[in-house]
Amino acid sequence: MRTDHGGGVPGSTTFAQTLSALKREGSSILLVGRTSATAHRAACHRLMGDSEEPRQRLYIFTTGTETCGQGPSTDQRGETRVLSQENEAGVAASPKGLPDDVAETVVGPQLLSTLGTAIIDGLDDMESDHELEPGEMRLCFDSVTPLLREHKSQNVFRLLHMVTSRTRQADGMGHFHLSVPIDAPVVDRLRPIFDGLVEIRAREGGYQQRWHLIERGVSSSWDRL
């Protein structure tokens, strides 16, 4: 089975029903795996929705190099916004060459509260500007890794909890990149915030993914990404 929530997930009844519910009710997924940015980028492209369906997209870029770097493209339908942290030199973390019609907001890296407020404001604006259907609003958070390096883990937890809660309120679908193995201790600490984990790995000839649905306590087999 292939779904708009992500390509190649298993076609079992449990997964089909749960993924359908996550799309209707809003969800947040943690993408993990210490693999290439290309693998994370491929998963991100799927989760943000294809270009044929209108989506309202919010891309969030934090400072650092552990990112997938998947920015908006010119063929995406719907509104797209970008929120970027800037580094100490005043350089925004967003990819170069953003499309002209994409609005970008830049915030400083010092306070997580500033980043959190800007994210919530962006989601509020999208919800007020559009009559959102379930699953129409998509959020990419690229990446959690730099925040964990620069801030206390409990403060990062609070930020992510706030953002995931607001995403679900809008019946939106968010995913968050974390470039660590799934058995890293930080994944266990963050797991309660999320509806699912998606593990990514490189294999000869391409990349694979494995889904873990947290509330159901079930996992898929490895499948081509």
PDB file of C-alpha atoms in Angstrom:
ATOM      1  CA  MET A   1       0.000   0.000   0.000  1.00  0.00           C
ATOM      2  CA  ARG A   2       1.170   3.530  -0.715  1.00  0.00           C
ATOM      3  CA  THR A   3      -0.383   6.405   1.164  1.00  0.00           C
ATOM      4  CA  ASP A   4      -0.012  10.177   1.105  1.00  0.00           C
ATOM      5  CA  HIS A   5       1.403   9.923   4.614  1.00  0.00           C
ATOM      6  CA  GLY A   6       4.449   8.157   3.255  1.00  0.00           C
ATOM      7  CA  GLY A   7       5.263   5.834   0.402  1.00  0.00           C
ATOM      8  CA  GLY A   8       5.727   2.135   0.785  1.00  0.00           C
ATOM      9  CA  VAL A   9       4.263   1.565   4.249  1.00  0.00           C
ATOM     10  CA  PRO A  10       2.942  -1.966   4.827  1.00  0.00           C
ATOM     11  CA  GLY A  11      -0.576  -2.768   3.762  1.00  0.00           C
ATOM     12  CA  SER A  12      -1.710  -4.481   6.957  1.00  0.00           C
ATOM     13  CA  THR A  13      -5.075  -3.554   8.422  1.00  0.00           C
ATOM     14  CA  THR A  14      -3.440  -2.140  11.551  1.00  0.00           C
ATOM     15  CA  PHE A  15      -1.166   0.177   9.635  1.00  0.00           C
ATOM     16  CA  ALA A  16      -3.825   1.216   7.123  1.00  0.00           C
ATOM     17  CA  GLN A  17      -6.340   2.109   9.830  1.00  0.00           C
ATOM     18  CA  THR A  18      -3.827   3.868  12.055  1.00  0.00           C
ATOM     19  CA  LEU A  19      -2.284   5.927   9.255  1.00  0.00           C
ATOM     20  CA  SER A  20      -5.738   6.937   8.074  1.00  0.00           C
ATOM     21  CA  ALA A  21      -6.601   8.090  11.597  1.00  0.00           C
ATOM     22  CA  LEU A  22      -3.334  10.030  11.887  1.00  0.00           C
ATOM     23  CA  LYS A  23      -4.128  11.855   8.681  1.00  0.00           C
ATOM     24  CA  ARG A  24      -7.654  12.735   9.820  1.00  0.00           C
ATOM     25  CA  GLU A  25      -6.783  13.740  13.367  1.00  0.00           C
ATOM     26  CA  GLY A  26      -3.328  15.256  12.964  1.00  0.00           C
ATOM     27  CA  SER A  27       0.013  13.674  13.732  1.00  0.00           C
ATOM     28  CA  SER A  28       3.700  14.219  14.362  1.00  0.00           C
ATOM     29  CA  ILE A  29       6.407  11.818  13.234  1.00  0.00           C
ATOM     30  CA  LEU A  30      10.043  11.639  14.337  1.00  0.00           C
ATOM     31  CA  LEU A  31      12.376  10.706  11.463  1.00  0.00           C
ATOM     32  CA  VAL A  32      15.524   9.026  12.798  1.00  0.00           C
ATOM     33  CA  GLY A  33      18.597   7.410  11.328  1.00  0.00           C
ATOM     34  CA  ARG A  34      22.235   8.394  11.065  1.00  0.00           C
ATOM     35  CA  THR A  35      22.383   8.130   7.304  1.00  0.00           C
ATOM     36  CA  SER A  36      22.844  10.490   4.394  1.00  0.00           C
ATOM     37  CA  ALA A  37      20.935  13.721   3.995  1.00  0.00           C
ATOM     38  CA  THR A  38      19.626  12.268   0.724  1.00  0.00           C
ATOM     39  CA  ALA A  39      17.691   9.588   2.605  1.00  0.00           C
ATOM     40  CA  HIS A  40      16.131  12.119   4.953  1.00  0.00           C
ATOM     41  CA  ARG A  41      15.364  14.329   1.957  1.00  0.00           C
ATOM     42  CA  ALA A  42      13.521  11.528   0.171  1.00  0.00           C
ATOM     43  CA  ALA A  43      11.382  10.812   3.232  1.00  0.00           C
ATOM     44  CA  CYS A  44      10.713  14.520   3.703  1.00  0.00           C
ATOM     45  CA  HIS A  45       9.519  14.868   0.110  1.00  0.00           C
ATOM     46  CA  ARG A  46       6.969  12.102   0.628  1.00  0.00           C
ATOM     47  CA  LEU A  47       5.722  13.390   3.962  1.00  0.00           C
ATOM     48  CA  MET A  48       5.244  16.958   2.726  1.00  0.00           C
ATOM     49  CA  GLY A  49       2.834  15.715   0.056  1.00  0.00           C
ATOM     50  CA  ASP A  50       3.191  15.582  -3.697  1.00  0.00           C
ATOM     51  CA  SER A  51       2.908  18.614  -5.944  1.00  0.00           C
ATOM     52  CA  GLU A  52      -0.466  17.616  -7.396  1.00  0.00           C
ATOM     53  CA  GLU A  53      -2.430  18.099  -4.183  1.00  0.00           C
ATOM     54  CA  PRO A  54      -2.816  21.574  -2.613  1.00  0.00           C
ATOM     55  CA  ARG A  55      -0.998  21.674   0.723  1.00  0.00           C
ATOM     56  CA  GLN A  56      -0.166  24.500   3.105  1.00  0.00           C
ATOM     57  CA  ARG A  57       3.459  23.881   4.030  1.00  0.00           C
ATOM     58  CA  LEU A  58       5.689  25.262   6.770  1.00  0.00           C
ATOM     59  CA  TYR A  59       9.423  24.484   6.632  1.00  0.00           C
ATOM     60  CA  ILE A  60      11.493  25.164   9.765  1.00  0.00           C
ATOM     61  CA  PHE A  61      15.286  25.298   9.533  1.00  0.00           C
ATOM     62  CA  THR A  62      17.518  25.388  12.598  1.00  0.00           C
ATOM     63  CA  THR A  63      21.192  26.316  12.665  1.00  0.00           C
ATOM     64  CA  GLY A  64      23.722  23.545  12.120  1.00  0.00           C
ATOM     65  CA  THR A  65      24.664  21.058   9.437  1.00  0.00           C
ATOM     66  CA  GLU A  66      22.634  17.978  10.467  1.00  0.00           C
ATOM     67  CA  THR A  67      19.760  18.728   8.131  1.00  0.00           C
ATOM     68  CA  CYS A  68      18.084  17.131   5.161  1.00  0.00           C
ATOM     69  CA  GLY A  69      18.014  20.503   3.407  1.00  0.00           C
ATOM     70  CA  GLN A  70      14.717  19.779   1.655  1.00  0.00           C
ATOM     71  CA  GLY A  71      13.287  23.184   0.842  1.00  0.00           C
ATOM     72  CA  PRO A  72      10.141  24.160  -1.043  1.00  0.00           C
ATOM     73  CA  SER A  73       9.971  23.727  -4.803  1.00  0.00           C
ATOM     74  CA  THR A  74       8.301  25.882  -7.441  1.00  0.00           C
ATOM     75  CA  ASP A  75       5.824  23.172  -8.486  1.00  0.00           C
ATOM     76  CA  GLN A  76       4.133  22.759  -5.091  1.00  0.00           C
ATOM     77  CA  ARG A  77       0.492  23.780  -4.967  1.00  0.00           C
ATOM     78  CA  GLY A  78      -0.754  25.817  -2.016  1.00  0.00           C
ATOM     79  CA  GLU A  79       0.942  28.309   0.277  1.00  0.00           C
ATOM     80  CA  THR A  80       4.472  27.687   1.501  1.00  0.00           C
ATOM     81  CA  ARG A  81       6.241  29.470   4.331  1.00  0.00           C
ATOM     82  CA  VAL A  82       9.782  29.173   5.654  1.00  0.00           C
ATOM     83  CA  LEU A  83      10.971  29.882   9.182  1.00  0.00           C
ATOM     84  CA  SER A  84      14.741  30.002   9.661  1.00  0.00           C
ATOM     85  CA  GLN A  85      17.081  30.447  12.553  1.00  0.00           C
ATOM     86  CA  GLU A  86      20.153  32.537  11.846  1.00  0.00           C
ATOM     87  CA  ASN A  87      23.601  31.797  13.212  1.00  0.00           C
ATOM     88  CA  GLU A  88      25.820  34.145  15.172  1.00  0.00           C
ATOM     89  CA  ALA A  89      27.076  35.623  11.889  1.00  0.00           C
ATOM     90  CA  GLY A  90      23.526  36.514  10.877  1.00  0.00           C
ATOM     91  CA  VAL A  91      23.232  33.859   8.138  1.00  0.00           C
ATOM     92  CA  ALA A  92      19.831  32.162   7.877  1.00  0.00           C
ATOM     93  CA  ALA A  93      19.739  28.356   7.946  1.00  0.00           C
ATOM     94  CA  SER A  94      17.315  28.020   5.045  1.00  0.00           C
ATOM     95  CA  PRO A  95      18.496  26.613   1.696  1.00  0.00           C
ATOM     96  CA  LYS A  96      19.654  29.101  -0.900  1.00  0.00           C
ATOM     97  CA  GLY A  97      17.436  29.957  -3.834  1.00  0.00           C
ATOM     98  CA  LEU A  98      13.998  29.910  -2.213  1.00  0.00           C
ATOM     99  CA  PRO A  99      11.162  30.490  -4.710  1.00  0.00           C
ATOM    100  CA  ASP A 100      10.141  34.144  -5.005  1.00  0.00           C
ATOM    101  CA  ASP A 101       6.610  33.535  -3.730  1.00  0.00           C
ATOM    102  CA  VAL A 102       7.759  31.874  -0.476  1.00  0.00           C
ATOM    103  CA  ALA A 103       7.543  34.080   2.617  1.00  0.00           C
ATOM    104  CA  GLU A 104      10.520  33.673   4.962  1.00  0.00           C
ATOM    105  CA  THR A 105      10.717  34.644   8.628  1.00  0.00           C
ATOM    106  CA  VAL A 106      14.130  34.736  10.301  1.00  0.00           C
ATOM    107  CA  VAL A 107      14.663  34.449  14.067  1.00  0.00           C
ATOM    108  CA  GLY A 108      17.780  34.454  16.235  1.00  0.00           C
ATOM    109  CA  PRO A 109      19.281  31.247  17.662  1.00  0.00           C
ATOM    110  CA  GLN A 110      19.547  32.302  21.299  1.00  0.00           C
ATOM    111  CA  LEU A 111      16.095  31.607  22.741  1.00  0.00           C
ATOM    112  CA  LEU A 112      13.951  28.571  22.046  1.00  0.00           C
ATOM    113  CA  SER A 113      10.924  30.592  23.164  1.00  0.00           C
ATOM    114  CA  THR A 114      11.451  32.946  20.219  1.00  0.00           C
ATOM    115  CA  LEU A 115      11.550  30.031  17.799  1.00  0.00           C
ATOM    116  CA  GLY A 116       8.491  28.447  19.402  1.00  0.00           C
ATOM    117  CA  THR A 117       6.463  31.657  19.232  1.00  0.00           C
ATOM    118  CA  ALA A 118       7.344  32.126  15.564  1.00  0.00           C
ATOM    119  CA  ILE A 119       6.301  28.556  14.727  1.00  0.00           C
ATOM    120  CA  ILE A 120       2.966  28.874  16.506  1.00  0.00           C
ATOM    121  CA  ASP A 121       2.337  32.232  14.827  1.00  0.00           C
ATOM    122  CA  GLY A 122       3.030  30.649  11.444  1.00  0.00           C
ATOM    123  CA  LEU A 123       0.611  27.787  12.107  1.00  0.00           C
ATOM    124  CA  ASP A 124      -2.025  30.211  13.404  1.00  0.00           C
ATOM    125  CA  ASP A 125      -1.710  32.337  10.267  1.00  0.00           C
ATOM    126  CA  MET A 126      -2.050  29.326   7.987  1.00  0.00           C
ATOM    127  CA  GLU A 127      -5.133  28.138   9.816  1.00  0.00           C
ATOM    128  CA  SER A 128      -6.762  31.575   9.715  1.00  0.00           C
ATOM    129  CA  ASP A 129      -5.916  32.127   6.031  1.00  0.00           C
ATOM    130  CA  HIS A 130      -7.215  28.772   4.792  1.00  0.00           C
ATOM    131  CA  GLU A 131     -10.119  26.458   5.449  1.00  0.00           C
ATOM    132  CA  LEU A 132      -7.856  23.523   6.150  1.00  0.00           C
ATOM    133  CA  GLU A 133      -8.931  19.989   5.397  1.00  0.00           C
ATOM    134  CA  PRO A 134      -7.524  17.178   7.570  1.00  0.00           C
ATOM    135  CA  GLY A 135      -3.953  16.483   6.522  1.00  0.00           C
ATOM    136  CA  GLU A 136      -3.715  19.602   4.373  1.00  0.00           C
ATOM    137  CA  MET A 137      -1.250  21.454   6.605  1.00  0.00           C
ATOM    138  CA  ARG A 138       2.260  19.953   6.492  1.00  0.00           C
ATOM    139  CA  LEU A 139       5.246  20.848   8.678  1.00  0.00           C
ATOM    140  CA  CYS A 140       8.910  19.907   8.282  1.00  0.00           C
ATOM    141  CA  PHE A 141      11.242  20.574  11.237  1.00  0.00           C
ATOM    142  CA  ASP A 142      14.808  20.375   9.981  1.00  0.00           C
ATOM    143  CA  SER A 143      16.478  19.614  12.370  1.00  0.00           C
ATOM    144  CA  VAL A 144      16.140  18.722  16.066  1.00  0.00           C
ATOM    145  CA  THR A 145      19.827  17.745  16.296  1.00  0.00           C
ATOM    146  CA  PRO A 146      21.349  21.264  16.530  1.00  0.00           C
ATOM    147  CA  LEU A 147      18.844  22.271  19.215  1.00  0.00           C
ATOM    148  CA  LEU A 148      19.872  19.365  21.414  1.00  0.00           C
ATOM    149  CA  ARG A 149      23.480  20.430  21.094  1.00  0.00           C
ATOM    150  CA  GLU A 150      22.847  24.069  21.977  1.00  0.00           C
ATOM    151  CA  HIS A 151      20.061  23.847  24.580  1.00  0.00           C
ATOM    152  CA  LYS A 152      19.002  21.802  27.589  1.00  0.00           C
ATOM    153  CA  SER A 153      17.127  18.673  26.576  1.00  0.00           C
ATOM    154  CA  GLN A 154      14.118  19.532  28.766  1.00  0.00           C
ATOM    155  CA  ASN A 155      13.760  22.877  26.985  1.00  0.00           C
ATOM    156  CA  VAL A 156      13.881  21.170  23.587  1.00  0.00           C
ATOM    157  CA  PHE A 157      11.285  18.686  24.843  1.00  0.00           C
ATOM    158  CA  ARG A 158       8.954  21.534  25.826  1.00  0.00           C
ATOM    159  CA  LEU A 159       9.389  23.243  22.459  1.00  0.00           C
ATOM    160  CA  LEU A 160       8.642  20.074  20.514  1.00  0.00           C
ATOM    161  CA  HIS A 161       5.682  19.241  22.726  1.00  0.00           C
ATOM    162  CA  MET A 162       4.202  22.678  22.039  1.00  0.00           C
ATOM    163  CA  VAL A 163       4.722  22.417  18.282  1.00  0.00           C
ATOM    164  CA  THR A 164       3.401  18.855  17.957  1.00  0.00           C
ATOM    165  CA  SER A 165       0.314  19.719  20.017  1.00  0.00           C
ATOM    166  CA  ARG A 166      -0.457  22.752  17.856  1.00  0.00           C
ATOM    167  CA  THR A 167       0.062  20.733  14.671  1.00  0.00           C
ATOM    168  CA  ARG A 168      -2.475  18.154  15.827  1.00  0.00           C
ATOM    169  CA  GLN A 169      -4.963  20.902  16.732  1.00  0.00           C
ATOM    170  CA  ALA A 170      -4.875  21.996  13.100  1.00  0.00           C
ATOM    171  CA  ASP A 171      -5.312  18.364  11.954  1.00  0.00           C
ATOM    172  CA  GLY A 172      -1.913  18.839  10.344  1.00  0.00           C
ATOM    173  CA  MET A 173       0.909  16.407   9.708  1.00  0.00           C
ATOM    174  CA  GLY A 174       4.378  17.289  10.965  1.00  0.00           C
ATOM    175  CA  HIS A 175       7.679  15.478  10.800  1.00  0.00           C
ATOM    176  CA  PHE A 176      10.916  16.191  12.649  1.00  0.00           C
ATOM    177  CA  HIS A 177      14.399  15.174  11.521  1.00  0.00           C
ATOM    178  CA  LEU A 178      16.788  13.749  14.125  1.00  0.00           C
ATOM    179  CA  SER A 179      20.049  12.374  12.755  1.00  0.00           C
ATOM    180  CA  VAL A 180      20.706   9.671  15.376  1.00  0.00           C
ATOM    181  CA  PRO A 181      20.128   5.890  15.547  1.00  0.00           C
ATOM    182  CA  ILE A 182      16.748   4.786  16.846  1.00  0.00           C
ATOM    183  CA  ASP A 183      18.361   3.241  19.948  1.00  0.00           C
ATOM    184  CA  ALA A 184      19.960   6.544  21.000  1.00  0.00           C
ATOM    185  CA  PRO A 185      18.831   7.585  24.514  1.00  0.00           C
ATOM    186  CA  VAL A 186      17.437  10.892  23.229  1.00  0.00           C
ATOM    187  CA  VAL A 187      14.921   9.017  21.071  1.00  0.00           C
ATOM    188  CA  ASP A 188      13.478   7.322  24.151  1.00  0.00           C
ATOM    189  CA  ARG A 189      13.172  10.704  25.872  1.00  0.00           C
ATOM    190  CA  LEU A 190      11.361  12.269  22.922  1.00  0.00           C
ATOM    191  CA  ARG A 191       9.224   9.262  21.994  1.00  0.00           C
ATOM    192  CA  PRO A 192       6.187  10.221  24.170  1.00  0.00           C
ATOM    193  CA  ILE A 193       5.714  13.426  22.167  1.00  0.00           C
ATOM    194  CA  PHE A 194       5.234  11.667  18.841  1.00  0.00           C
ATOM    195  CA  ASP A 195       2.648   9.449  17.197  1.00  0.00           C
ATOM    196  CA  GLY A 196       5.232   7.456  15.286  1.00  0.00           C
ATOM    197  CA  LEU A 197       8.888   6.942  14.505  1.00  0.00           C
ATOM    198  CA  VAL A 198      10.223   6.380  11.016  1.00  0.00           C
ATOM    199  CA  GLU A 199      13.615   4.715  10.846  1.00  0.00           C
ATOM    200  CA  ILE A 200      15.688   5.322   7.703  1.00  0.00           C
ATOM    201  CA  ARG A 201      18.741   3.435   6.516  1.00  0.00           C
ATOM    202  CA  ALA A 202      20.887   3.166   3.402  1.00  0.00           C
ATOM    203  CA  ARG A 203      21.096  -0.112   1.495  1.00  0.00           C
ATOM    204  CA  GLU A 204      22.706  -1.031  -1.777  1.00  0.00           C
ATOM    205  CA  GLY A 205      20.687   0.515  -4.560  1.00  0.00           C
ATOM    206  CA  GLY A 206      18.698   2.891  -2.399  1.00  0.00           C
ATOM    207  CA  TYR A 207      17.177   3.552   1.017  1.00  0.00           C
ATOM    208  CA  GLN A 208      14.752   1.752   3.288  1.00  0.00           C
ATOM    209  CA  GLN A 209      12.282   2.799   5.949  1.00  0.00           C
ATOM    210  CA  ARG A 210      10.589   1.113   8.892  1.00  0.00           C
ATOM    211  CA  TRP A 211       7.580   2.580  10.678  1.00  0.00           C
ATOM    212  CA  HIS A 212       6.877   2.310  14.398  1.00  0.00           C
ATOM    213  CA  LEU A 213       3.374   3.321  15.501  1.00  0.00           C
ATOM    214  CA  ILE A 214       3.802   4.283  19.140  1.00  0.00           C
ATOM    215  CA  GLU A 215       0.248   4.122  20.495  1.00  0.00           C
ATOM    216  CA  ARG A 216      -0.405   0.794  18.783  1.00  0.00           C
ATOM    217  CA  GLY A 217       2.979  -0.583  19.757  1.00  0.00           C
ATOM    218  CA  VAL A 218       3.490  -2.119  16.314  1.00  0.00           C
ATOM    219  CA  SER A 219       6.311  -1.878  13.793  1.00  0.00           C
ATOM    220  CA  SER A 220       6.531  -2.557  10.081  1.00  0.00           C
ATOM    221  CA  SER A 221       9.144  -4.520   8.235  1.00  0.00           C
ATOM    222  CA  TRP A 222      11.853  -2.712   6.288  1.00  0.00           C
ATOM    223  CA  ASP A 223      10.572  -1.426   2.964  1.00  0.00           C
ATOM    224  CA  ARG A 224      12.018   0.550   0.068  1.00  0.00           C
ATOM    225  CA  LEU A 225      11.780   4.312   0.542  1.00  0.00           C
TER     226      LEU A 225
END
